[in-house]
Amino acid sequence: MAESTKNATLSIDGKSWDLPIYSPTAGPDVIDIRKLYSDAGVFTYDPGFTSTASCDSTITFIDGAKGELLHRGYPIDQLAGKSHYLEVCYLLLYGELPSAEQLEIFESTITRHTMLHEQMVNFFRGFRRDAHPMAVMVGVVGAMSAFYHDSTDISDPYQREVASHRLIAKMPTIAAWAYKYSVGQPFVYPRNDLSYAANFLHMCFAVPAEEYVVDPILARAMDRIFTLHADHEQNASTSTVRLASSSGANPFACVAAGIACLWGPAHGGANQACLEMLKEIGTPDQIPEYIARAKDKNDPFRLMGFGHRVYKNFDPRATVMKQSADEVLDLLGVENNPILATAKELEKQALADPYFTEKKLFPNVDFYSGIILEAMGFPTSMFTPIFALSRTVGWVSQWKEMLNDPQNKIGRPRQLYLGNTQRDYVDIENR
Ligand code: SDX
């Protein structure tokens, strides 16, 4: 915990209270209000937590003004360019880049946790074929707590470690099998001779009828997408995992809650919504109409893939994703992809419009990811499951950090109550 270096003074009706201020290694100072209610009898009010730090953390830092994203201090563009997903997983989980030996042990451990308990296959068969794969992931990940009882005791550091590895390792298998089930193809089992990303592509696109060789450029692009989505401070789904965990719930139930939260179109569901929006716009000549709708206060339509609670500059992940989109589409010979052309023209027109620039609404991570995933052959319904797969390491790292935090206690926000004061029950004959 940071040391208080100065105080803020709050004055109400002639009385005043000193509130400790802590200075971070990066980012804004924070005012400690934990004793505010007991000392001054008032709550703070911050719907959506726009000005509230829910915890202290050493994992990820975002500078929204600069468009900077650091994982344990390393910039995302360096990690995306020089590292790979499982190495970033190690960094997020343990705080430092691994030695060659540490990385080999970690990758071998994750590789050998990729299989699901065979009886879990029955869960998939209980869903309709047209179930959204996010519904399947919420259900199957939650059900892991019914199969992996030897890693649900959160008071046991060893079980926490095993649960972390199982979640990171099995998410690709669960996501791939949700996809296979939706297209009526047999499940493809994980292979220990493939990299994490190549294994996921193989489980998604291989069929028993012929050999499927993973293109290394697509595997690299997939791995980069995983890395770009790995963690992102206290976003809605990570905060959901932390809040669920604060009650002592097991890690599988907490991550299932995070998956459910990520599904929303304002959060991880934006990549699916963005591609559907681009398809609805169709050709670049339709763009002005949609930009006008996004600016119209009376129209609920928003440009999906634009804007961010924290980034008031370019999302650095979007910049890397845009480069990756060009590479993948060139490789697949779809560099003339009409959707990509529409996306680039939409970005150009939006960023030339004062409404977006004045409100600091720039493309976020979801704006280009969907274009790459579609070019790779994924249906839009698989975009958010891939985001959830990628973000699992972030959820798990933040979950572990929280459990090791001596300040950890159950999260229980208060409210500004505007309802009826006490009144007596009225019998129905008198209403
Ligand atoms: C992710 O938190 C994270 O870190 C999330 C994430 C992660 O890695 O975990 O980065 C992943 O969720 C990225 C965001 C994906 N969502 C979308 O692309 C959906 C579209 N974007 C918006 O819904 C919105 O920008 C949010 C939800 C992302 C952020 O909303 P805020 O911070 O609550 O801002 P707001 O809704 O109060 O908007 C501020 C203003 C409003 O106008 P005014 O009322 O001030 O006049 O900007 C407008 C909004 O109407 N606005 C938009 C807009 N986003 C905000 N107008 C048009 N199109 C948009 N996309």
GROMACS .gro file of C-alpha atoms and ligand atoms in nm:
model
  491
    1MET     CA    1   0.000   0.000   0.000
    2ALA     CA    2   0.132   0.349  -0.086
    3GLU     CA    3   0.218   0.585   0.202
    4SER     CA    4   0.012   0.901   0.255
    5THR     CA    5   0.215   1.205   0.156
    6LYS     CA    6  -0.046   1.477   0.212
    7ASN     CA    7  -0.411   1.524   0.305
    8ALA     CA    8  -0.726   1.653   0.139
    9THR     CA    9  -0.961   1.852   0.362
   10LEU     CA   10  -1.335   1.808   0.332
   11SER     CA   11  -1.556   2.074   0.487
   12ILE     CA   12  -1.932   2.033   0.540
   13ASP     CA   13  -2.143   2.284   0.736
   14GLY     CA   14  -1.842   2.429   0.913
   15LYS     CA   15  -1.690   2.096   1.013
   16SER     CA   16  -1.385   1.959   0.833
   17TRP     CA   17  -1.207   1.627   0.801
   18ASP     CA   18  -0.860   1.541   0.671
   19LEU     CA   19  -0.852   1.259   0.418
   20PRO     CA   20  -0.515   1.091   0.341
   21ILE     CA   21  -0.384   1.123  -0.016
   22TYR     CA   22  -0.166   0.848  -0.163
   23SER     CA   23   0.067   0.907  -0.460
   24PRO     CA   24   0.103   0.619  -0.712
   25THR     CA   25   0.409   0.524  -0.915
   26ALA     CA   26   0.208   0.642  -1.219
   27GLY     CA   27  -0.130   0.807  -1.266
   28PRO     CA   28  -0.336   1.039  -1.046
   29ASP     CA   29  -0.318   1.068  -0.667
   30VAL     CA   30  -0.601   0.901  -0.475
   31ILE     CA   31  -0.798   1.026  -0.175
   32ASP     CA   32  -0.862   0.760   0.088
   33ILE     CA   33  -1.232   0.791   0.182
   34ARG     CA   34  -1.261   0.465   0.373
   35LYS     CA   35  -1.341   0.644   0.701
   36LEU     CA   36  -1.556   0.915   0.546
   37TYR     CA   37  -1.890   0.758   0.640
   38SER     CA   38  -1.785   0.665   0.995
   39ASP     CA   39  -1.627   1.009   1.056
   40ALA     CA   40  -1.852   1.245   0.857
   41GLY     CA   41  -2.168   1.039   0.803
   42VAL     CA   42  -2.170   1.090   0.427
   43PHE     CA   43  -2.113   0.868   0.120
   44THR     CA   44  -1.934   0.963  -0.198
   45TYR     CA   45  -2.140   0.936  -0.518
   46ASP     CA   46  -1.983   0.800  -0.837
   47PRO     CA   47  -2.219   0.597  -1.065
   48GLY     CA   48  -2.006   0.404  -1.316
   49PHE     CA   49  -1.699   0.464  -1.098
   50THR     CA   50  -1.564   0.736  -1.330
   51SER     CA   51  -1.346   0.881  -1.047
   52THR     CA   52  -1.309   0.584  -0.813
   53ALA     CA   53  -1.009   0.358  -0.754
   54SER     CA   54  -1.148   0.026  -0.631
   55CYS     CA   55  -0.811  -0.122  -0.529
   56ASP     CA   56  -0.440  -0.081  -0.563
   57SER     CA   57  -0.267  -0.293  -0.824
   58THR     CA   58   0.076  -0.350  -0.980
   59ILE     CA   59  -0.037  -0.540  -1.291
   60THR     CA   60  -0.151  -0.297  -1.563
   61PHE     CA   61  -0.141   0.079  -1.605
   62ILE     CA   62  -0.325   0.287  -1.865
   63ASP     CA   63  -0.253   0.651  -1.941
   64GLY     CA   64  -0.568   0.748  -2.128
   65ALA     CA   65  -0.439   1.090  -2.232
   66LYS     CA   66  -0.119   0.949  -2.384
   67GLY     CA   67  -0.283   0.631  -2.517
   68GLU     CA   68  -0.033   0.423  -2.316
   69LEU     CA   69  -0.087   0.067  -2.188
   70LEU     CA   70   0.175  -0.101  -1.967
   71HIS     CA   71   0.174  -0.459  -1.838
   72ARG     CA   72   0.406  -0.476  -1.534
   73GLY     CA   73   0.572  -0.166  -1.690
   74TYR     CA   74   0.622  -0.307  -2.041
   75PRO     CA   75   0.443  -0.113  -2.324
   76ILE     CA   76   0.180  -0.314  -2.510
   77ASP     CA   77   0.330  -0.240  -2.851
   78GLN     CA   78   0.665  -0.390  -2.742
   79LEU     CA   79   0.494  -0.697  -2.596
   80ALA     CA   80   0.278  -0.741  -2.907
   81GLY     CA   81   0.584  -0.705  -3.130
   82LYS     CA   82   0.849  -0.896  -2.935
   83SER     CA   83   0.674  -1.130  -2.693
   84HIS     CA   84   0.398  -1.388  -2.724
   85TYR     CA   85   0.080  -1.463  -2.533
   86LEU     CA   86   0.201  -1.729  -2.291
   87GLU     CA   87   0.505  -1.518  -2.202
   88VAL     CA   88   0.271  -1.224  -2.138
   89CYS     CA   89   0.057  -1.459  -1.927
   90TYR     CA   90   0.363  -1.539  -1.716
   91LEU     CA   91   0.443  -1.167  -1.686
   92LEU     CA   92   0.091  -1.081  -1.575
   93LEU     CA   93   0.071  -1.371  -1.330
   94TYR     CA   94   0.417  -1.346  -1.170
   95GLY     CA   95   0.528  -0.985  -1.230
   96GLU     CA   96   0.847  -1.041  -1.428
   97LEU     CA   97   0.942  -1.170  -1.773
   98PRO     CA   98   1.040  -1.539  -1.739
   99SER     CA   99   1.382  -1.688  -1.796
  100ALA     CA  100   1.400  -1.941  -2.078
  101GLU     CA  101   1.370  -2.224  -1.825
  102GLN     CA  102   1.078  -2.062  -1.640
  103LEU     CA  103   0.898  -2.007  -1.970
  104GLU     CA  104   0.953  -2.366  -2.082
  105ILE     CA  105   0.810  -2.502  -1.755
  106PHE     CA  106   0.515  -2.263  -1.769
  107GLU     CA  107   0.430  -2.343  -2.132
  108SER     CA  108   0.458  -2.715  -2.062
  109THR     CA  109   0.227  -2.678  -1.760
  110ILE     CA  110  -0.034  -2.485  -1.954
  111THR     CA  111  -0.012  -2.726  -2.249
  112ARG     CA  112  -0.086  -3.020  -2.021
  113HIS     CA  113  -0.397  -2.861  -1.876
  114THR     CA  114  -0.570  -2.799  -2.211
  115MET     CA  115  -0.794  -3.107  -2.203
  116LEU     CA  116  -1.139  -3.085  -2.044
  117HIS     CA  117  -1.283  -3.352  -1.815
  118GLU     CA  118  -1.447  -3.582  -2.072
  119GLN     CA  119  -1.783  -3.572  -1.894
  120MET     CA  120  -1.800  -3.196  -1.957
  121VAL     CA  121  -1.875  -3.277  -2.319
  122ASN     CA  122  -2.230  -3.341  -2.201
  123PHE     CA  123  -2.270  -2.975  -2.106
  124PHE     CA  124  -2.218  -2.868  -2.466
  125ARG     CA  125  -2.478  -3.118  -2.586
  126GLY     CA  126  -2.734  -2.966  -2.351
  127PHE     CA  127  -2.736  -2.640  -2.550
  128ARG     CA  128  -2.926  -2.570  -2.871
  129ARG     CA  129  -2.693  -2.567  -3.172
  130ASP     CA  130  -2.777  -2.199  -3.225
  131ALA     CA  131  -2.694  -2.098  -2.866
  132HIS     CA  132  -2.459  -1.799  -2.855
  133PRO     CA  133  -2.111  -1.934  -2.772
  134MET     CA  134  -2.085  -1.680  -2.489
  135ALA     CA  135  -2.384  -1.851  -2.323
  136VAL     CA  136  -2.200  -2.182  -2.361
  137MET     CA  137  -1.880  -2.036  -2.214
  138VAL     CA  138  -2.060  -1.889  -1.914
  139GLY     CA  139  -2.224  -2.227  -1.850
  140VAL     CA  140  -1.924  -2.451  -1.907
  141VAL     CA  141  -1.676  -2.234  -1.716
  142GLY     CA  142  -1.917  -2.209  -1.423
  143ALA     CA  143  -1.956  -2.588  -1.438
  144MET     CA  144  -1.578  -2.630  -1.401
  145SER     CA  145  -1.635  -2.570  -1.029
  146ALA     CA  146  -1.832  -2.897  -1.031
  147PHE     CA  147  -1.544  -3.092  -1.188
  148TYR     CA  148  -1.226  -2.947  -1.048
  149HIS     CA  149  -1.293  -2.960  -0.675
  150ASP     CA  150  -0.919  -2.997  -0.609
  151SER     CA  151  -0.865  -2.633  -0.719
  152THR     CA  152  -1.158  -2.446  -0.567
  153ASP     CA  153  -1.023  -2.378  -0.216
  154ILE     CA  154  -0.908  -2.016  -0.251
  155SER     CA  155  -0.730  -2.027   0.087
  156ASP     CA  156  -0.478  -2.278  -0.055
  157PRO     CA  157  -0.205  -2.108  -0.264
  158TYR     CA  158  -0.136  -2.433  -0.449
  159GLN     CA  159  -0.504  -2.469  -0.549
  160ARG     CA  160  -0.511  -2.106  -0.659
  161GLU     CA  161  -0.212  -2.177  -0.882
  162VAL     CA  162  -0.370  -2.488  -1.034
  163ALA     CA  163  -0.702  -2.308  -1.091
  164SER     CA  164  -0.512  -2.027  -1.267
  165HIS     CA  165  -0.338  -2.271  -1.498
  166ARG     CA  166  -0.655  -2.469  -1.567
  167LEU     CA  167  -0.853  -2.158  -1.661
  168ILE     CA  168  -0.584  -2.020  -1.895
  169ALA     CA  169  -0.525  -2.361  -2.050
  170LYS     CA  170  -0.884  -2.478  -2.095
  171MET     CA  171  -1.043  -2.158  -2.224
  172PRO     CA  172  -0.928  -2.219  -2.585
  173THR     CA  173  -1.070  -2.573  -2.572
  174ILE     CA  174  -1.403  -2.448  -2.437
  175ALA     CA  175  -1.424  -2.165  -2.693
  176ALA     CA  176  -1.326  -2.394  -2.982
  177TRP     CA  177  -1.575  -2.661  -2.878
  178ALA     CA  178  -1.851  -2.400  -2.845
  179TYR     CA  179  -1.774  -2.306  -3.206
  180LYS     CA  180  -1.759  -2.669  -3.327
  181TYR     CA  181  -2.090  -2.744  -3.154
  182SER     CA  182  -2.254  -2.444  -3.324
  183VAL     CA  183  -2.149  -2.562  -3.671
  184GLY     CA  184  -2.232  -2.927  -3.609
  185GLN     CA  185  -1.875  -3.053  -3.643
  186PRO     CA  186  -1.706  -3.300  -3.406
  187PHE     CA  187  -1.489  -3.164  -3.127
  188VAL     CA  188  -1.117  -3.156  -3.206
  189TYR     CA  189  -0.896  -3.233  -2.907
  190PRO     CA  190  -0.601  -3.015  -2.809
  191ARG     CA  191  -0.256  -3.119  -2.929
  192ASN     CA  192   0.055  -3.081  -2.717
  193ASP     CA  193   0.281  -3.032  -3.019
  194LEU     CA  194   0.115  -2.702  -3.116
  195SER     CA  195   0.159  -2.354  -2.971
  196TYR     CA  196  -0.124  -2.204  -2.770
  197ALA     CA  197  -0.260  -2.000  -3.063
  198ALA     CA  198  -0.199  -2.269  -3.325
  199ASN     CA  199  -0.374  -2.521  -3.101
  200PHE     CA  200  -0.680  -2.296  -3.080
  201LEU     CA  201  -0.694  -2.251  -3.457
  202HIS     CA  202  -0.649  -2.625  -3.504
  203MET     CA  203  -0.931  -2.706  -3.259
  204CYS     CA  204  -1.155  -2.458  -3.442
  205PHE     CA  205  -1.085  -2.539  -3.805
  206ALA     CA  206  -0.949  -2.897  -3.824
  207VAL     CA  207  -1.188  -3.175  -3.927
  208PRO     CA  208  -1.134  -3.552  -3.896
  209ALA     CA  209  -1.165  -3.591  -4.274
  210GLU     CA  210  -0.832  -3.431  -4.357
  211GLU     CA  211  -0.516  -3.288  -4.207
  212TYR     CA  212  -0.530  -2.918  -4.111
  213VAL     CA  213  -0.199  -2.733  -4.111
  214VAL     CA  214  -0.205  -2.405  -3.920
  215ASP     CA  215  -0.059  -2.115  -4.119
  216PRO     CA  216   0.217  -1.966  -3.899
  217ILE     CA  217   0.123  -1.611  -4.001
  218LEU     CA  218  -0.237  -1.671  -3.888
  219ALA     CA  219  -0.111  -1.831  -3.567
  220ARG     CA  220   0.105  -1.524  -3.505
  221ALA     CA  221  -0.189  -1.292  -3.573
  222MET     CA  222  -0.410  -1.499  -3.341
  223ASP     CA  223  -0.145  -1.490  -3.069
  224ARG     CA  224  -0.117  -1.114  -3.108
  225ILE     CA  225  -0.492  -1.073  -3.070
  226PHE     CA  226  -0.474  -1.278  -2.748
  227THR     CA  227  -0.191  -1.055  -2.621
  228LEU     CA  228  -0.373  -0.731  -2.706
  229HIS     CA  229  -0.675  -0.837  -2.501
  230ALA     CA  230  -0.492  -0.993  -2.204
  231ASP     CA  231  -0.557  -0.737  -1.931
  232HIS     CA  232  -0.679  -0.381  -1.893
  233GLU     CA  233  -0.684  -0.251  -1.533
  234GLN     CA  234  -1.020  -0.249  -1.352
  235ASN     CA  235  -1.255  -0.270  -1.654
  236ALA     CA  236  -1.612  -0.386  -1.604
  237SER     CA  237  -1.549  -0.760  -1.638
  238THR     CA  238  -1.233  -0.754  -1.424
  239SER     CA  239  -1.420  -0.556  -1.159
  240THR     CA  240  -1.694  -0.819  -1.179
  241VAL     CA  241  -1.442  -1.097  -1.118
  242ARG     CA  242  -1.293  -0.905  -0.824
  243LEU     CA  243  -1.634  -0.831  -0.671
  244ALA     CA  244  -1.750  -1.192  -0.710
  245SER     CA  245  -1.422  -1.315  -0.559
  246SER     CA  246  -1.453  -1.076  -0.264
  247SER     CA  247  -1.732  -1.298  -0.130
  248GLY     CA  248  -1.497  -1.599  -0.136
  249ALA     CA  249  -1.657  -1.759  -0.442
  250ASN     CA  250  -1.445  -2.015  -0.625
  251PRO     CA  251  -1.234  -1.901  -0.925
  252PHE     CA  252  -1.442  -2.079  -1.188
  253ALA     CA  253  -1.763  -1.911  -1.067
  254CYS     CA  254  -1.586  -1.572  -1.058
  255VAL     CA  255  -1.451  -1.607  -1.412
  256ALA     CA  256  -1.795  -1.719  -1.533
  257ALA     CA  257  -1.930  -1.392  -1.389
  258GLY     CA  258  -1.656  -1.202  -1.575
  259ILE     CA  259  -1.750  -1.374  -1.902
  260ALA     CA  260  -2.113  -1.275  -1.851
  261CYS     CA  261  -2.016  -0.911  -1.797
  262LEU     CA  262  -1.779  -0.906  -2.096
  263TRP     CA  263  -2.066  -1.019  -2.321
  264GLY     CA  264  -2.231  -0.677  -2.313
  265PRO     CA  265  -2.205  -0.465  -2.635
  266ALA     CA  266  -2.063  -0.170  -2.437
  267HIS     CA  267  -1.770  -0.393  -2.333
  268GLY     CA  268  -1.635  -0.709  -2.493
  269GLY     CA  269  -1.942  -0.755  -2.711
  270ALA     CA  270  -1.841  -0.442  -2.905
  271ASN     CA  271  -1.623  -0.637  -3.149
  272GLN     CA  272  -1.924  -0.839  -3.267
  273ALA     CA  273  -2.144  -0.527  -3.265
  274CYS     CA  274  -1.878  -0.333  -3.457
  275LEU     CA  275  -1.859  -0.582  -3.741
  276GLU     CA  276  -2.238  -0.605  -3.756
  277MET     CA  277  -2.246  -0.224  -3.772
  278LEU     CA  278  -1.989  -0.219  -4.056
  279LYS     CA  279  -2.195  -0.476  -4.247
  280GLU     CA  280  -2.513  -0.270  -4.187
  281ILE     CA  281  -2.337   0.043  -4.315
  282GLY     CA  282  -2.228  -0.158  -4.619
  283THR     CA  283  -2.062   0.083  -4.859
  284PRO     CA  284  -1.863   0.399  -4.775
  285ASP     CA  285  -2.131   0.626  -4.927
  286GLN     CA  286  -2.360   0.524  -4.637
  287ILE     CA  287  -2.110   0.640  -4.373
  288PRO     CA  288  -2.233   1.004  -4.338
  289GLU     CA  289  -2.581   0.881  -4.246
  290TYR     CA  290  -2.446   0.659  -3.967
  291ILE     CA  291  -2.212   0.928  -3.837
  292ALA     CA  292  -2.511   1.164  -3.821
  293ARG     CA  293  -2.706   0.902  -3.627
  294ALA     CA  294  -2.415   0.851  -3.384
  295LYS     CA  295  -2.414   1.228  -3.318
  296ASP     CA  296  -2.792   1.250  -3.277
  297LYS     CA  297  -2.883   1.270  -2.907
  298ASN     CA  298  -3.226   1.127  -2.987
  299ASP     CA  299  -3.081   0.825  -3.163
  300PRO     CA  300  -2.944   0.547  -2.936
  301PHE     CA  301  -2.707   0.439  -3.215
  302ARG     CA  302  -2.338   0.466  -3.131
  303LEU     CA  303  -2.032   0.394  -3.342
  304MET     CA  304  -1.933   0.054  -3.207
  305GLY     CA  305  -1.559   0.025  -3.165
  306PHE     CA  306  -1.530   0.397  -3.089
  307GLY     CA  307  -1.483   0.566  -2.755
  308HIS     CA  308  -1.345   0.448  -2.425
  309ARG     CA  309  -1.392   0.533  -2.059
  310VAL     CA  310  -1.017   0.573  -2.008
  311TYR     CA  311  -0.854   0.634  -2.347
  312LYS     CA  312  -0.901   0.994  -2.455
  313ASN     CA  313  -0.643   0.932  -2.725
  314PHE     CA  314  -0.589   0.638  -2.958
  315ASP     CA  315  -0.622   0.297  -2.790
  316PRO     CA  316  -0.267   0.164  -2.844
  317ARG     CA  317  -0.413  -0.180  -2.900
  318ALA     CA  318  -0.620  -0.050  -3.191
  319THR     CA  319  -0.305   0.083  -3.355
  320VAL     CA  320  -0.136  -0.259  -3.338
  321MET     CA  321  -0.459  -0.432  -3.441
  322LYS     CA  322  -0.487  -0.210  -3.750
  323GLN     CA  323  -0.136  -0.315  -3.861
  324SER     CA  324  -0.227  -0.677  -3.800
  325ALA     CA  325  -0.546  -0.641  -4.004
  326ASP     CA  326  -0.347  -0.527  -4.307
  327GLU     CA  327  -0.103  -0.821  -4.270
  328VAL     CA  328  -0.374  -1.086  -4.231
  329LEU     CA  329  -0.589  -0.956  -4.515
  330ASP     CA  330  -0.285  -0.935  -4.746
  331LEU     CA  331  -0.195  -1.295  -4.655
  332LEU     CA  332  -0.550  -1.413  -4.717
  333GLY     CA  333  -0.568  -1.223  -5.044
  334VAL     CA  334  -0.859  -1.018  -4.920
  335GLU     CA  335  -0.671  -0.690  -4.898
  336ASN     CA  336  -0.961  -0.549  -5.098
  337ASN     CA  337  -1.199  -0.652  -4.820
  338PRO     CA  338  -1.496  -0.414  -4.854
  339ILE     CA  339  -1.555  -0.420  -4.478
  340LEU     CA  340  -1.197  -0.310  -4.410
  341ALA     CA  341  -1.237  -0.037  -4.671
  342THR     CA  342  -1.556   0.079  -4.501
  343ALA     CA  343  -1.386   0.063  -4.159
  344LYS     CA  344  -1.092   0.275  -4.276
  345GLU     CA  345  -1.322   0.531  -4.441
  346LEU     CA  346  -1.545   0.541  -4.131
  347GLU     CA  347  -1.241   0.600  -3.910
  348LYS     CA  348  -1.120   0.875  -4.144
  349GLN     CA  349  -1.456   1.055  -4.155
  350ALA     CA  350  -1.522   1.020  -3.780
  351LEU     CA  351  -1.178   1.151  -3.687
  352ALA     CA  352  -1.237   1.451  -3.914
  353ASP     CA  353  -1.561   1.529  -3.730
  354PRO     CA  354  -1.538   1.767  -3.429
  355TYR     CA  355  -1.809   1.568  -3.246
  356PHE     CA  356  -1.571   1.273  -3.210
  357THR     CA  357  -1.246   1.461  -3.170
  358GLU     CA  358  -1.387   1.704  -2.912
  359LYS     CA  359  -1.541   1.415  -2.713
  360LYS     CA  360  -1.211   1.224  -2.754
  361LEU     CA  361  -1.386   0.932  -2.923
  362PHE     CA  362  -1.116   0.732  -3.098
  363PRO     CA  363  -1.113   0.374  -3.231
  364ASN     CA  364  -1.067   0.121  -2.951
  365VAL     CA  365  -0.939  -0.237  -2.946
  366ASP     CA  366  -1.270  -0.366  -3.083
  367PHE     CA  367  -1.272  -0.158  -3.398
  368TYR     CA  368  -1.030  -0.370  -3.602
  369SER     CA  369  -1.027  -0.703  -3.419
  370GLY     CA  370  -1.353  -0.816  -3.575
  371ILE     CA  371  -1.223  -0.755  -3.927
  372ILE     CA  372  -0.924  -0.981  -3.863
  373LEU     CA  373  -1.132  -1.251  -3.700
  374GLU     CA  374  -1.383  -1.255  -3.981
  375ALA     CA  375  -1.105  -1.275  -4.240
  376MET     CA  376  -0.968  -1.574  -4.043
  377GLY     CA  377  -1.302  -1.751  -4.084
  378PHE     CA  378  -1.467  -1.691  -3.746
  379PRO     CA  379  -1.839  -1.604  -3.731
  380THR     CA  380  -1.916  -1.278  -3.547
  381SER     CA  381  -2.061  -1.482  -3.259
  382MET     CA  382  -1.708  -1.610  -3.185
  383PHE     CA  383  -1.550  -1.264  -3.151
  384THR     CA  384  -1.640  -1.207  -2.786
  385PRO     CA  385  -1.555  -1.567  -2.683
  386ILE     CA  386  -1.206  -1.500  -2.826
  387PHE     CA  387  -1.192  -1.179  -2.621
  388ALA     CA  388  -1.297  -1.379  -2.312
  389LEU     CA  389  -1.033  -1.644  -2.385
  390SER     CA  390  -0.767  -1.372  -2.408
  391ARG     CA  391  -0.882  -1.184  -2.098
  392THR     CA  392  -0.887  -1.491  -1.875
  393VAL     CA  393  -0.523  -1.434  -1.776
  394GLY     CA  394  -0.608  -1.077  -1.677
  395TRP     CA  395  -0.905  -1.187  -1.470
  396VAL     CA  396  -0.698  -1.460  -1.303
  397SER     CA  397  -0.398  -1.233  -1.236
  398GLN     CA  398  -0.619  -0.966  -1.080
  399TRP     CA  399  -0.805  -1.234  -0.880
  400LYS     CA  400  -0.478  -1.368  -0.739
  401GLU     CA  401  -0.356  -1.015  -0.660
  402MET     CA  402  -0.677  -0.941  -0.476
  403LEU     CA  403  -0.659  -1.261  -0.266
  404ASN     CA  404  -0.303  -1.171  -0.166
  405ASP     CA  405  -0.406  -0.816  -0.070
  406PRO     CA  406  -0.429  -0.782   0.312
  407GLN     CA  407  -0.690  -0.509   0.255
  408ASN     CA  408  -0.914  -0.753   0.070
  409LYS     CA  409  -1.270  -0.750   0.205
  410ILE     CA  410  -1.612  -0.816   0.059
  411GLY     CA  411  -1.716  -0.539  -0.181
  412ARG     CA  412  -2.039  -0.374  -0.068
  413PRO     CA  413  -2.112  -0.031  -0.222
  414ARG     CA  414  -2.378   0.197  -0.073
  415GLN     CA  415  -2.632   0.418  -0.258
  416LEU     CA  416  -2.806   0.753  -0.287
  417TYR     CA  417  -3.159   0.645  -0.185
  418LEU     CA  418  -3.438   0.841  -0.356
  419GLY     CA  419  -3.727   0.605  -0.287
  420ASN     CA  420  -4.021   0.624  -0.043
  421THR     CA  421  -3.954   0.682   0.325
  422GLN     CA  422  -4.130   0.441   0.564
  423ARG     CA  423  -4.504   0.406   0.510
  424ASP     CA  424  -4.768   0.159   0.640
  425TYR     CA  425  -4.914  -0.132   0.442
  426VAL     CA  426  -5.256  -0.062   0.285
  427ASP     CA  427  -5.503  -0.353   0.265
  428ILE     CA  428  -5.621  -0.425  -0.087
  429GLU     CA  429  -5.980  -0.322  -0.013
  430ASN     CA  430  -5.850   0.026   0.078
  431ARG     CA  431  -5.632   0.087  -0.230
  432SDX     C1  432  -1.391  -0.235  -2.419
  432SDX     O1  433  -1.288  -0.052  -1.972
  432SDX     C2  434  -1.210  -0.111  -2.053
  432SDX     O2  435  -1.089  -0.109  -2.038
  432SDX     C3  436  -1.281  -0.187  -2.165
  432SDX     C4  437  -1.192  -0.252  -2.268
  432SDX     C5  438  -1.109  -0.363  -2.205
  432SDX     O3  439  -1.004  -0.396  -2.265
  432SDX     O4  440  -1.152  -0.419  -2.104
  432SDX     O5  441  -1.105  -0.157  -2.327
  432SDX     C6  442  -1.274  -0.318  -2.379
  432SDX     O6  443  -1.497  -0.251  -2.364
  432SDX     C7  444  -1.371  -0.125  -2.522
  432SDX     C8  445  -1.499  -0.040  -2.543
  432SDX     C9  446  -1.591  -0.118  -2.637
  432SDX     N1  447  -1.722  -0.051  -2.649
  432SDX    C10  448  -1.760   0.009  -2.760
  432SDX     O7  449  -1.687   0.028  -2.859
  432SDX    C11  450  -1.905   0.054  -2.757
  432SDX    C12  451  -1.915   0.199  -2.808
  432SDX     N2  452  -1.852   0.287  -2.711
  432SDX    C13  453  -1.936   0.347  -2.611
  432SDX     O8  454  -2.052   0.283  -2.575
  432SDX    C14  455  -1.861   0.420  -2.502
  432SDX     O9  456  -1.764   0.492  -2.564
  432SDX    C15  457  -1.802   0.341  -2.388
  432SDX    C16  458  -1.904   0.254  -2.322
  432SDX    C17  459  -1.689   0.256  -2.438
  432SDX    C18  460  -1.747   0.441  -2.287
  432SDX    O10  461  -1.854   0.515  -2.243
  432SDX     P1  462  -1.837   0.623  -2.124
  432SDX    O11  463  -1.697   0.641  -2.085
  432SDX    O12  464  -1.937   0.590  -2.018
  432SDX    O13  465  -1.872   0.754  -2.196
  432SDX     P2  466  -2.021   0.808  -2.218
  432SDX    O14  467  -2.111   0.693  -2.257
  432SDX    O15  468  -2.059   0.891  -2.101
  432SDX    O16  469  -2.002   0.899  -2.348
  432SDX    C19  470  -1.945   1.029  -2.336
  432SDX    C20  471  -2.006   1.106  -2.454
  432SDX    C21  472  -2.158   1.093  -2.460
  432SDX    O17  473  -2.205   1.209  -2.521
  432SDX     P3  474  -2.265   1.330  -2.424
  432SDX    O18  475  -2.377   1.268  -2.342
  432SDX    O19  476  -2.148   1.372  -2.336
  432SDX    O20  477  -2.313   1.436  -2.520
  432SDX    O21  478  -1.958   1.050  -2.577
  432SDX    C22  479  -2.068   0.996  -2.650
  432SDX    C23  480  -2.182   0.979  -2.553
  432SDX    O22  481  -2.308   0.987  -2.620
  432SDX     N3  482  -2.021   0.869  -2.702
  432SDX    C24  483  -2.042   0.824  -2.826
  432SDX    C25  484  -1.975   0.701  -2.833
  432SDX     N4  485  -1.918   0.675  -2.715
  432SDX    C26  486  -1.946   0.778  -2.634
  432SDX     N5  487  -2.110   0.876  -2.931
  432SDX    C27  488  -2.111   0.802  -3.044
  432SDX     N6  489  -2.050   0.683  -3.058
  432SDX    C28  490  -1.980   0.629  -2.954
  432SDX     N7  491  -1.918   0.513  -2.970
   0.00000   0.00000   0.00000
